[in-house]
mmCIF file of C-alpha atoms in Angstrom:
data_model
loop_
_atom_site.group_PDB
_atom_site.id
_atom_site.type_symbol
_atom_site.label_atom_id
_atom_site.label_comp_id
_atom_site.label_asym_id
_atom_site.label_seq_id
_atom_site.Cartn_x
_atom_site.Cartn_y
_atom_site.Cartn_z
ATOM 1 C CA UNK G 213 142.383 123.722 68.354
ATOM 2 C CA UNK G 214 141.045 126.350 66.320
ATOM 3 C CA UNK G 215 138.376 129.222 66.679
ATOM 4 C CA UNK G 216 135.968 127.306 65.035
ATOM 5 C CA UNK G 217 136.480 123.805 66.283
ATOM 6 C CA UNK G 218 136.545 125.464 70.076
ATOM 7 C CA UNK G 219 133.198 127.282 69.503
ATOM 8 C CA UNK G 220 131.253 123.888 68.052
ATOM 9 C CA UNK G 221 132.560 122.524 71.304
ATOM 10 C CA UNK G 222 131.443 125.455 72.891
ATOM 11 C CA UNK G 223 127.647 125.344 71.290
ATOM 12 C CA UNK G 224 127.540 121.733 72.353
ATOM 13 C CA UNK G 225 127.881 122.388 75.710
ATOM 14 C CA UNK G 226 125.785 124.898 75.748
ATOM 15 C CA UNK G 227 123.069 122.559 74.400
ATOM 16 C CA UNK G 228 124.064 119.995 76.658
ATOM 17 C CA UNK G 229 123.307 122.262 79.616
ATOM 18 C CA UNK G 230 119.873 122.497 78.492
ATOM 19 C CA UNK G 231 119.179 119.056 78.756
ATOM 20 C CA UNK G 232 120.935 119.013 81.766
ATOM 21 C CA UNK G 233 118.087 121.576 82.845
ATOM 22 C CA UNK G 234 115.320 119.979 81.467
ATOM 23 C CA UNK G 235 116.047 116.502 82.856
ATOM 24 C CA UNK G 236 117.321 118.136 86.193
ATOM 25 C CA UNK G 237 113.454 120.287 85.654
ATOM 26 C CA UNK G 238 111.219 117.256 85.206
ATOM 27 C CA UNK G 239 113.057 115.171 88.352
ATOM 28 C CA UNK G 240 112.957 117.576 90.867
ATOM 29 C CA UNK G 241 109.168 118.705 89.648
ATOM 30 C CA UNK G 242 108.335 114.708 89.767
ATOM 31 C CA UNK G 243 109.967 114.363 93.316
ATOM 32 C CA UNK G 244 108.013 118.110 94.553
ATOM 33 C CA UNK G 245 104.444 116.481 93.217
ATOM 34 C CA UNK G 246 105.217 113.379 94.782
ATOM 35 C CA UNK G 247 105.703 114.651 98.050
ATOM 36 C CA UNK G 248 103.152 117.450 97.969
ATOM 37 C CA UNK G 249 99.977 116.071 96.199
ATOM 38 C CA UNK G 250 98.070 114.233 99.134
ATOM 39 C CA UNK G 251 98.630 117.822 100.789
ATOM 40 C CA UNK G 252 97.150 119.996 98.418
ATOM 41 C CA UNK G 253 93.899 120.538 97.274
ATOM 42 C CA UNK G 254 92.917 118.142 94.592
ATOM 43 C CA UNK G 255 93.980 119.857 91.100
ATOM 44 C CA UNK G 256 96.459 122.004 92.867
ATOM 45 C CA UNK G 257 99.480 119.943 93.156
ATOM 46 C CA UNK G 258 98.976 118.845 89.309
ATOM 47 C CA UNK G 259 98.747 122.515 88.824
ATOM 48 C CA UNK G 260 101.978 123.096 90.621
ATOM 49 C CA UNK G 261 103.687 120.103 88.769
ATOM 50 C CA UNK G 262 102.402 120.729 85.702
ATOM 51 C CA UNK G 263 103.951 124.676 86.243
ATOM 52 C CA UNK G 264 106.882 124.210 87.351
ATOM 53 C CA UNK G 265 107.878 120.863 85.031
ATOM 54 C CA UNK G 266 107.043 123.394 81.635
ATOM 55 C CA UNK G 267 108.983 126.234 83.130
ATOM 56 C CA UNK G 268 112.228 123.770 83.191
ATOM 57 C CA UNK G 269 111.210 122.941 79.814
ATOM 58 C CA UNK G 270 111.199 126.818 78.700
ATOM 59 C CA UNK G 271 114.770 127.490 80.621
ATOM 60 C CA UNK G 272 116.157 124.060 78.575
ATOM 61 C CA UNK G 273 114.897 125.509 75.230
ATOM 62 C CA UNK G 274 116.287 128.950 75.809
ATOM 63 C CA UNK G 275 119.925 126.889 76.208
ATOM 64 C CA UNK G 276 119.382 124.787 72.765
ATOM 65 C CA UNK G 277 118.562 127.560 70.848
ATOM 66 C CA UNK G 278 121.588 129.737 72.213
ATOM 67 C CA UNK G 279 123.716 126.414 71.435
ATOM 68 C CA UNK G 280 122.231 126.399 67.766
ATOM 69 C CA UNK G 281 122.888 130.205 67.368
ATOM 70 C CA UNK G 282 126.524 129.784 68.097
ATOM 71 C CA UNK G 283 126.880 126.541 65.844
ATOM 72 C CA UNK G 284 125.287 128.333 63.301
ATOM 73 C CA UNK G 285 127.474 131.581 63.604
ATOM 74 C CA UNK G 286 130.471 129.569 63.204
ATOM 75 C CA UNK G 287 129.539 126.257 61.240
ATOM 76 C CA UNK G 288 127.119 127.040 58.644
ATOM 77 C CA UNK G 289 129.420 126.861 55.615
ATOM 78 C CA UNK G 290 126.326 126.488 53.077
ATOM 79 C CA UNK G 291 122.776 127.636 52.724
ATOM 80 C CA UNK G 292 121.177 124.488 53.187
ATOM 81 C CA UNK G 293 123.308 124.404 56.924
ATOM 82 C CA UNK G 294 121.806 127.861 58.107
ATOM 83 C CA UNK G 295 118.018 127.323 56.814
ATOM 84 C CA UNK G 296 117.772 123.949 58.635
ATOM 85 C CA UNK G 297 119.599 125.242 61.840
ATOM 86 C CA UNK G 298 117.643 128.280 61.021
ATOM 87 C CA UNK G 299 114.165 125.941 61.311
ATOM 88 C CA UNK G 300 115.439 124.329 64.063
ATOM 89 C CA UNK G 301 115.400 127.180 66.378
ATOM 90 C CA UNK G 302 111.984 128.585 64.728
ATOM 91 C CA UNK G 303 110.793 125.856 66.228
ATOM 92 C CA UNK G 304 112.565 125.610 69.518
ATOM 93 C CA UNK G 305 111.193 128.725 69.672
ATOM 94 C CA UNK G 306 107.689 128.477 69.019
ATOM 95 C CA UNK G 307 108.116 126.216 71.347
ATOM 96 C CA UNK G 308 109.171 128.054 73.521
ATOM 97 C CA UNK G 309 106.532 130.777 73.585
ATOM 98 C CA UNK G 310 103.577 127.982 73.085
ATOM 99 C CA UNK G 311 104.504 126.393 76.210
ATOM 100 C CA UNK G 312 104.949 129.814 77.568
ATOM 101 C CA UNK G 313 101.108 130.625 77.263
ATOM 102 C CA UNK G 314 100.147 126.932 78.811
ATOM 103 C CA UNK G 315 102.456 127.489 81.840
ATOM 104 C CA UNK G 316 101.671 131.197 82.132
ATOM 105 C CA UNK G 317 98.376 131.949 80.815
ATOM 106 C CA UNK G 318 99.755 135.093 78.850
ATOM 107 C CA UNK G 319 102.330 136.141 75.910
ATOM 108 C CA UNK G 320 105.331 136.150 77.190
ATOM 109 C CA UNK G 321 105.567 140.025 76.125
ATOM 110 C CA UNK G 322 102.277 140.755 77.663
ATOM 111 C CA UNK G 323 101.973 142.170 81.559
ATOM 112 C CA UNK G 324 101.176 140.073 84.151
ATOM 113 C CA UNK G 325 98.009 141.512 85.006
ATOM 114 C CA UNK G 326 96.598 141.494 81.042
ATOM 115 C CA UNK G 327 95.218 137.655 80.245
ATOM 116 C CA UNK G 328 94.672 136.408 77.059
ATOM 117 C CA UNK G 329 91.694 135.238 77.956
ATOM 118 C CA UNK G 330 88.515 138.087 77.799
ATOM 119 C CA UNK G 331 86.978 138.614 81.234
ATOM 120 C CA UNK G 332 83.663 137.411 81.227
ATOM 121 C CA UNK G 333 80.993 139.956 82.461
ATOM 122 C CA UNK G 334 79.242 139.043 86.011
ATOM 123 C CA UNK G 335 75.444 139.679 87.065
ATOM 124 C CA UNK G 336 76.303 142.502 88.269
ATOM 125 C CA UNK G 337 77.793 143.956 84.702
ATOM 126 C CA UNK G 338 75.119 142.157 82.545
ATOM 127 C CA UNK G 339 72.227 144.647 82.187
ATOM 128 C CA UNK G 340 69.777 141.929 80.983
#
C-alpha cells in the first residue's frame, strides 16, 4: 500500500466516524426525549432534544471536514479536485457554525455571556 492509497483510507474513516457520530447523536437524543418529555416542562424536553441532537450534528461535521482535508492534502491531483473538495467543506462548515448559533444562541467565537441577540430595555430602563 502506498502513502497515498493508506491516507484516502485514512480520510474515509475519518468521515465515516462522523456519521458514526451523527447517527449514534440523533439515536441516543431520540431515546433521551422519549424518556424525558412527559417529565419536563412542556417546551423543555424539545429544547433539550432539539440541543443536544444539533450538537451531535456539529461534532459529525467537524469529522467530515477533517476527512475532506486529508483527502484533499493527498488526492487532489487537479484544480477542479481541490475547488470542489474545497466547496465541500465551505459548506460543511457554514454548516457548521449556522447550526452552531441555533443550538447555542451565539458565534461560536463569541463568550458565553455576550448574545447575539440585543437586550431589550425593561420599565425600569425605559425613561418614557
Amino acid at each position: 500500500m502506498h502513502f497515498a492509497e493508506f491516507f484516502l483510507i485514512v480520510g474515509y474513516a475519518i468521515e465515516a466516524v462522523g456519521v458514526f457520530v451523527i447517527v449514534a447523536g440523533m439515536v441516543i437524543s431520540s431515546v433521551s426525549y422519549l424518556r424525558n418529555f412527559r417529565k419536563m416542562a412542556e417546551g423543555e424536553a424539545y429544547l433539550a432534544y432539539r440541543r443536544q441532537l444539533g450538537r451531535s450534528i456539529i461534532l459529525g461535521l467537524e469529522f467530515l471536514i477533517a476527512g475532506d482535508i486529508v483527502r484533499t492534502v493527498v488526492a487532489a491531483e487537479t484544480l477542479e479536485n481541490v475547488g470542489l473538495l474545497g466547496l465541500i467543506i465551505l459548506i460543511r462548515a457554514f454548516l457548521t457554525m449556522s447550526l452552531h448559533v441555533e443550538v447555542e444562541g451565539r458565534w461560536p467565537w463569541q463568550n458565553h455571556t455576550e448574545k447575539t441577540v440585543a437586550k431589550k430595555p425593561s420599565k425600569d430602563e425605559n425613561p418614557g
